[in-house]
Short mmCIF file of C-alpha atoms in Angstrom, two decimals:
data_model
loop_
_atom_site.label_atom_id
_atom_site.label_comp_id
_atom_site.label_asym_id
_atom_site.label_seq_id
_atom_site.Cartn_x
_atom_site.Cartn_y
_atom_site.Cartn_z
CA MET A 28 238.55 144.50 80.11
CA ASN A 29 240.43 146.85 82.44
CA LEU A 30 239.97 150.28 83.99
CA ARG A 31 242.56 151.85 81.71
CA ASP A 32 240.61 150.91 78.59
CA LEU A 33 237.37 152.17 80.15
CA LYS A 34 239.09 155.52 80.80
CA TYR A 35 240.13 155.65 77.14
CA PHE A 36 236.52 154.94 76.17
CA ILE A 37 235.24 157.78 78.42
CA MET A 38 237.86 160.23 77.19
CA LEU A 39 237.13 159.62 73.51
CA ALA A 40 233.39 159.87 74.18
CA GLU A 41 233.94 163.30 75.77
CA THR A 42 236.36 164.72 73.19
CA ARG A 43 235.11 162.95 70.02
CA HIS A 44 238.68 163.31 68.76
CA PHE A 45 241.37 160.61 68.83
CA GLY A 46 244.26 163.07 69.03
CA GLN A 47 242.77 165.05 71.91
CA ALA A 48 241.73 161.91 73.78
CA ALA A 49 245.23 160.45 73.43
CA ALA A 50 246.88 163.68 74.60
CA ARG A 51 244.65 163.96 77.65
CA SER A 52 245.29 160.28 78.44
CA PHE A 53 249.07 160.76 78.06
CA VAL A 54 249.42 157.99 75.47
CA SER A 55 250.05 157.90 71.74
CA GLN A 56 247.11 157.93 69.36
CA PRO A 57 247.88 154.41 67.99
CA THR A 58 247.98 153.07 71.58
CA LEU A 59 244.61 154.57 72.43
CA SER A 60 243.06 153.43 69.15
CA GLY A 61 244.44 149.91 69.57
CA GLN A 62 243.18 149.55 73.15
CA LEU A 63 239.72 150.76 72.18
CA LYS A 64 239.59 148.25 69.33
CA LYS A 65 240.58 145.56 71.82
CA LEU A 66 237.78 146.70 74.16
CA GLU A 67 235.25 146.60 71.31
CA ASP A 68 236.39 143.09 70.36
CA GLU A 69 236.03 141.93 73.93
CA LEU A 70 232.54 143.41 74.26
CA GLY A 71 231.52 142.24 70.80
CA VAL A 72 230.03 145.61 69.82
CA ALA A 73 231.22 148.80 68.13
CA LEU A 74 231.43 151.68 70.59
CA PHE A 75 232.22 154.36 68.03
CA GLU A 76 231.36 155.15 64.44
CA ARG A 77 234.57 156.39 62.84
CA THR A 78 235.08 158.41 59.68
CA ARG A 79 238.03 160.48 58.47
CA LYS A 80 236.34 163.65 59.68
CA SER A 81 234.41 162.62 62.78
CA VAL A 82 234.02 160.23 65.69
CA ALA A 83 230.57 159.51 67.12
CA LEU A 84 229.21 157.15 69.74
CA THR A 85 227.10 154.31 68.46
CA ALA A 86 223.73 153.73 70.10
CA VAL A 87 225.09 150.88 72.21
CA GLY A 88 228.19 152.94 73.02
CA ALA A 89 225.97 155.69 74.42
CA GLU A 90 224.15 153.11 76.54
CA LEU A 91 227.39 151.65 77.90
CA LEU A 92 229.06 154.99 78.67
CA PRO A 93 227.30 155.63 82.05
CA TYR A 94 228.31 152.14 83.20
CA ALA A 95 231.92 152.77 82.25
CA ARG A 96 231.91 156.05 84.16
CA ARG A 97 230.41 154.35 87.20
CA ALA A 98 233.01 151.56 87.12
CA VAL A 99 235.90 154.02 86.99
CA GLU A 100 234.42 156.23 89.72
CA GLU A 101 233.87 153.26 92.04
CA ALA A 102 237.44 152.10 91.49
CA GLU A 103 238.76 155.60 92.27
CA ALA A 104 236.55 155.78 95.36
CA LEU A 105 237.98 152.45 96.51
CA ALA A 106 241.53 153.75 96.12
CA GLN A 107 240.69 157.01 97.92
CA LEU A 108 239.03 155.11 100.77
CA ALA A 109 242.16 153.02 101.20
CA ARG A 110 244.31 156.17 101.29
CA ALA A 111 241.92 157.83 103.72
CA GLY A 112 242.31 154.85 106.02
CA ARG A 113 245.97 155.75 106.32
CA ASP A 114 245.61 159.53 106.71
CA PRO A 115 242.98 161.79 105.08
CA LEU A 116 245.29 164.80 105.46
CA VAL A 117 248.01 163.30 103.29
CA GLY A 118 248.03 163.57 99.50
CA SER A 119 246.26 165.82 97.02
CA LEU A 120 242.94 167.56 97.48
CA ARG A 121 241.40 168.67 94.18
CA PHE A 122 239.77 171.97 95.05
CA GLY A 123 237.58 174.17 92.83
CA VAL A 124 236.89 177.88 93.41
CA ILE A 125 234.77 180.36 91.46
CA PRO A 126 236.76 183.08 89.61
CA THR A 127 235.29 186.01 91.59
CA LEU A 128 236.57 184.46 94.84
CA SER A 129 239.76 182.55 94.08
CA PRO A 130 242.21 185.48 93.46
CA TYR A 131 241.16 187.25 96.65
CA LEU A 132 240.63 184.42 99.15
CA MET A 133 243.16 181.75 98.23
CA PRO A 134 246.27 183.93 98.83
CA LEU A 135 245.03 184.31 102.41
CA VAL A 136 244.68 180.55 102.83
CA LEU A 137 247.53 178.78 101.03
CA ALA A 138 250.41 179.62 103.39
CA PRO A 139 248.45 178.80 106.60
CA LEU A 140 247.29 175.54 105.02
CA LYS A 141 250.87 174.55 104.20
CA ARG A 142 251.99 175.32 107.75
CA ARG A 143 249.11 173.46 109.41
CA HIS A 144 248.92 170.48 107.04
CA PRO A 145 252.24 170.24 105.18
CA GLN A 146 251.43 166.87 103.61
CA LEU A 147 248.10 168.01 102.15
CA ARG A 148 248.66 169.19 98.57
CA LEU A 149 246.00 171.51 97.18
CA VAL A 150 245.30 171.17 93.44
CA LEU A 151 243.36 174.33 92.50
CA THR A 152 240.81 174.68 89.71
CA GLU A 153 239.14 178.01 88.89
CA GLU A 154 235.85 177.72 86.99
CA LEU A 155 232.26 178.93 86.94
CA THR A 156 229.84 177.38 89.43
CA GLU A 157 228.03 175.27 86.85
CA HIS A 158 231.25 173.66 85.68
CA LEU A 159 232.52 173.07 89.21
CA LEU A 160 229.33 171.22 90.16
CA GLU A 161 229.56 169.12 87.01
CA ARG A 162 233.16 168.24 87.81
CA LEU A 163 232.19 167.33 91.36
CA HIS A 164 229.63 164.85 90.08
CA ARG A 165 232.15 163.43 87.59
CA HIS A 166 234.66 162.95 90.45
CA GLU A 167 237.13 165.27 88.71
CA ILE A 168 237.42 167.50 91.79
CA ASP A 169 236.87 166.70 95.45
CA ALA A 170 235.33 169.92 96.79
CA ALA A 171 234.42 173.42 95.66
CA LEU A 172 233.91 176.92 97.04
CA ILE A 173 230.83 178.53 95.49
CA ALA A 174 228.50 181.45 96.22
CA THR A 175 225.26 179.99 94.86
CA PRO A 176 222.67 178.02 96.90
CA VAL A 177 222.77 174.30 96.09
CA LYS A 178 220.15 171.66 96.82
CA ASP A 179 221.56 168.29 95.81
CA ALA A 180 221.05 165.06 97.73
CA GLU A 181 224.47 163.82 96.62
CA LEU A 182 226.35 166.84 97.99
CA THR A 183 227.23 168.07 101.47
CA VAL A 184 226.99 171.86 101.77
CA ARG A 185 228.68 173.80 104.57
CA ALA A 186 228.04 177.54 104.71
CA LEU A 187 231.30 179.32 105.60
CA PHE A 188 230.88 183.08 105.47
CA ASP A 189 228.79 185.98 104.20
CA GLU A 190 230.61 188.45 101.97
CA PRO A 191 229.05 191.94 101.74
CA PHE A 192 228.88 193.82 98.45
CA TRP A 193 230.33 197.31 98.16
CA LEU A 194 229.57 199.86 95.49
CA ALA A 195 232.46 200.73 93.16
CA ILE A 196 232.18 204.03 91.29
CA PRO A 197 234.54 206.35 89.39
CA ARG A 198 235.69 209.52 91.16
CA LYS A 199 233.46 211.82 89.09
CA HIS A 200 230.19 210.17 90.01
CA PRO A 201 227.01 211.62 91.58
CA LEU A 202 227.39 209.27 94.57
CA TYR A 203 231.01 210.23 95.22
CA ASP A 204 230.16 212.43 98.23
CA LYS A 205 228.03 209.78 99.97
CA ASP A 206 229.76 207.68 102.65
CA SER A 207 227.04 205.03 102.64
CA ILE A 208 224.59 203.94 99.98
CA VAL A 209 220.97 202.89 100.50
CA ARG A 210 218.65 200.96 98.22
CA ARG A 211 217.16 203.97 96.45
CA ASP A 212 220.67 205.12 95.45
CA LEU A 213 221.00 201.95 93.37
CA ASP A 214 217.79 202.46 91.39
CA GLN A 215 219.23 204.65 88.63
CA LEU A 216 222.74 203.20 88.48
CA ASP A 217 224.37 202.51 85.14
CA LEU A 218 225.42 199.09 86.40
CA LEU A 219 228.28 197.17 84.81
CA LEU A 220 227.99 193.39 85.03
CA LEU A 221 230.12 190.33 84.39
CA SER A 222 229.45 188.19 81.34
CA GLU A 223 226.82 185.44 81.29
CA GLY A 224 227.50 182.47 83.54
CA HIS A 225 229.05 184.38 86.45
CA CYS A 226 226.89 184.06 89.54
CA LEU A 227 228.13 187.49 90.67
CA ALA A 228 226.22 189.12 87.82
CA GLU A 229 222.96 187.55 88.92
CA GLN A 230 223.62 188.44 92.56
CA ALA A 231 224.28 192.07 91.63
CA MET A 232 221.01 192.17 89.74
CA GLU A 233 219.16 190.77 92.76
CA VAL A 234 220.67 193.35 95.11
CA CYS A 235 219.62 196.14 92.72
CA HIS A 236 216.25 194.52 92.09
CA LEU A 237 216.90 194.15 88.37
CA ARG A 238 214.77 191.47 86.76
CA GLU A 239 216.72 191.18 83.52
CA ARG A 240 219.83 192.51 81.87
CA ALA A 241 219.53 195.68 79.84
CA GLN A 242 219.36 194.89 76.14
CA ALA A 243 219.90 198.46 75.02
CA GLY A 244 221.72 201.57 76.15
CA GLU A 245 225.36 202.47 76.60
CA GLN A 246 226.23 199.49 78.80
CA ALA A 247 224.37 196.77 76.89
CA ASP A 248 227.53 195.49 75.17
CA LEU A 249 229.92 195.92 78.11
CA ARG A 250 230.22 192.45 79.62
CA ALA A 251 233.52 191.83 81.42
CA ALA A 252 235.00 188.34 81.70
CA SER A 253 236.68 189.05 85.04
CA LEU A 254 236.14 191.20 88.10
CA ASP A 255 239.47 193.01 87.58
CA THR A 256 238.39 193.99 84.06
CA LEU A 257 235.08 195.21 85.46
CA LEU A 258 236.92 197.44 87.94
CA GLN A 259 239.09 198.85 85.17
CA LEU A 260 235.92 199.82 83.28
CA VAL A 261 234.64 201.55 86.40
CA GLY A 262 237.95 203.39 86.80
CA ALA A 263 237.68 204.54 83.20
CA GLY A 264 234.37 206.20 84.04
CA MET A 265 232.17 203.70 82.17
CA GLY A 266 229.77 203.10 85.05
CA ALA A 267 229.41 201.52 88.49
CA THR A 268 229.44 197.95 89.75
CA LEU A 269 229.06 195.90 92.94
CA VAL A 270 232.25 194.41 94.38
CA PRO A 271 232.52 191.55 96.91
CA ALA A 272 234.33 192.68 100.06
CA LEU A 273 237.37 190.42 99.61
CA ALA A 274 238.11 192.03 96.24
CA LEU A 275 238.59 195.45 97.85
CA ARG A 276 242.23 194.52 98.50
CA SER A 277 242.93 193.52 94.89
CA ALA A 278 245.65 195.05 92.77
CA ALA A 279 242.98 196.33 90.39
CA MET A 280 241.90 198.81 93.07
CA THR A 281 245.33 200.42 93.43
CA GLY A 282 245.63 203.68 91.52
CA SER A 283 242.66 202.75 89.38
CA GLY A 284 240.46 205.77 90.05
CA VAL A 285 237.85 203.50 91.64
CA VAL A 286 236.10 204.65 94.81
CA THR A 287 234.24 202.20 97.04
CA ARG A 288 231.25 202.89 99.26
CA GLN A 289 229.58 200.67 101.83
CA LEU A 290 226.01 199.57 101.12
CA GLU A 291 223.40 200.08 103.81
CA VAL A 292 221.28 197.35 102.25
CA PRO A 293 220.47 194.34 104.49
CA ASP A 294 220.54 191.68 101.77
CA ALA A 295 223.57 193.05 99.91
CA TYR A 296 225.87 190.08 100.45
CA ARG A 297 226.60 186.64 99.07
CA ARG A 298 226.96 183.46 101.12
CA VAL A 299 230.07 181.43 100.33
CA SER A 300 229.75 177.68 100.90
CA LEU A 301 231.98 174.65 100.66
CA VAL A 302 230.45 171.68 98.84
CA TRP A 303 231.63 168.11 98.39
CA ARG A 304 230.20 164.69 97.58
CA ARG A 305 228.59 162.88 100.51
CA SER A 306 230.42 159.74 99.38
CA PHE A 307 233.85 161.41 99.38
CA PRO A 308 235.97 159.28 101.74
CA ARG A 309 238.30 162.08 102.83
CA ALA A 310 235.75 164.47 104.30
CA ALA A 311 238.22 165.21 107.10
CA ALA A 312 240.51 166.90 104.55
CA VAL A 313 237.66 169.11 103.34
CA GLU A 314 236.69 170.02 106.90
CA ALA A 315 240.33 170.88 107.62
CA MET A 316 240.29 173.19 104.60
CA ALA A 317 237.11 174.83 105.91
CA GLU A 318 238.73 175.51 109.28
CA ILE A 319 241.79 177.08 107.67
CA ILE A 320 239.55 179.37 105.58
CA LEU A 321 237.50 180.46 108.60
CA ALA A 322 240.61 181.13 110.66
CA ASN A 323 242.09 183.47 108.05
CA LEU A 324 239.13 185.60 106.98
CA PRO A 325 239.52 189.40 107.14
CA ASN A 326 237.05 191.47 109.17
CA THR A 327 235.29 192.66 106.01
CA VAL A 328 233.30 189.39 105.96
CA ARG A 329 231.44 187.52 108.66
CA VAL A 330 231.28 183.83 109.49
CA ALA A 331 227.93 182.39 108.41
CA GLY A 332 225.42 182.31 111.23
CA ARG A 333 227.04 185.06 113.32
CA ALA A 334 225.55 188.49 113.81
CA ARG A 335 226.65 190.97 111.17
CA ARG A 336 229.54 193.13 112.30
CA ASP A 337 229.86 196.81 111.53
CA THR A 338 233.04 197.05 109.47
CA ARG A 339 232.99 200.79 108.90
CA SER A 340 235.72 201.53 111.43
CA THR A 341 238.21 198.98 110.05
CA ARG A 342 237.22 198.52 106.42
CA PRO A 343 239.79 198.99 103.66
CA ARG A 344 238.99 202.09 101.65
CA ALA A 345 240.45 201.35 98.24
CA GLY A 346 240.26 204.54 96.23
CA ALA A 347 238.92 206.49 99.19
CA ARG A 348 238.87 210.29 99.05
CA LYS A 349 241.96 212.05 100.31
#
């Protein structure tokens, strides 16, 4: 029994397909199949029930799978700990970021990170919060930037900054002539939201005090997969949406017909946090990443824990009136 064969076992259990498991393991299908048969012979049990059309875990295979995952994770942790003993700021750092943050924050961070820590190689993953947390627990990534509160005894959470929401509206909108928006202005908005699974959609609903998504009306079927698409819908006059401050500089705001207005709503912001496993042996690399992020934030956001700054005098006014 070796770690390689246990990885093959885990991969086939996840994909339930020999071809996909072999491709993701970077081996041929006969090699993977042969090594799994060898593992089954050594254990004396069948791990999978195979047919021409399907692959399924046997009952004992399902029982053994968590142990296989644990063995592989412990071996990887051992290797990481050894590397960390040499220098935690050398090598790759597998870093996850939510899609409504990554395109707007990471371009501000990557060049300073390379200058400050040239031997630290960032491997970026962009996924929804739920998937990032799952990958953290499976040791597939090392840390993640999220905007959702997390209470998990296995994770360290460091709050980094608070990102205010701004209102994005088309030019011909009843709120066009208002320089600042208060809570009552949001009550009757035809609000466009991201598709299910994006934490930004839920946060927008909370800011506007919406208990559930509209199931009828003109906007019921308009669910954008990305923030840029959402802004394009706003520019086309389809409604309004809430935009995180970092996204105000995005290319989607240029010449789009979108006008942004500051919200005079105290709780209209999201807190961005960095999370990683407490057992991760290279916490110094994650902390270094946190410091680079904090050092390169624009003045449209505020470091968590500091008094809120008034950004009206220096804020970018994408789509502002001329």
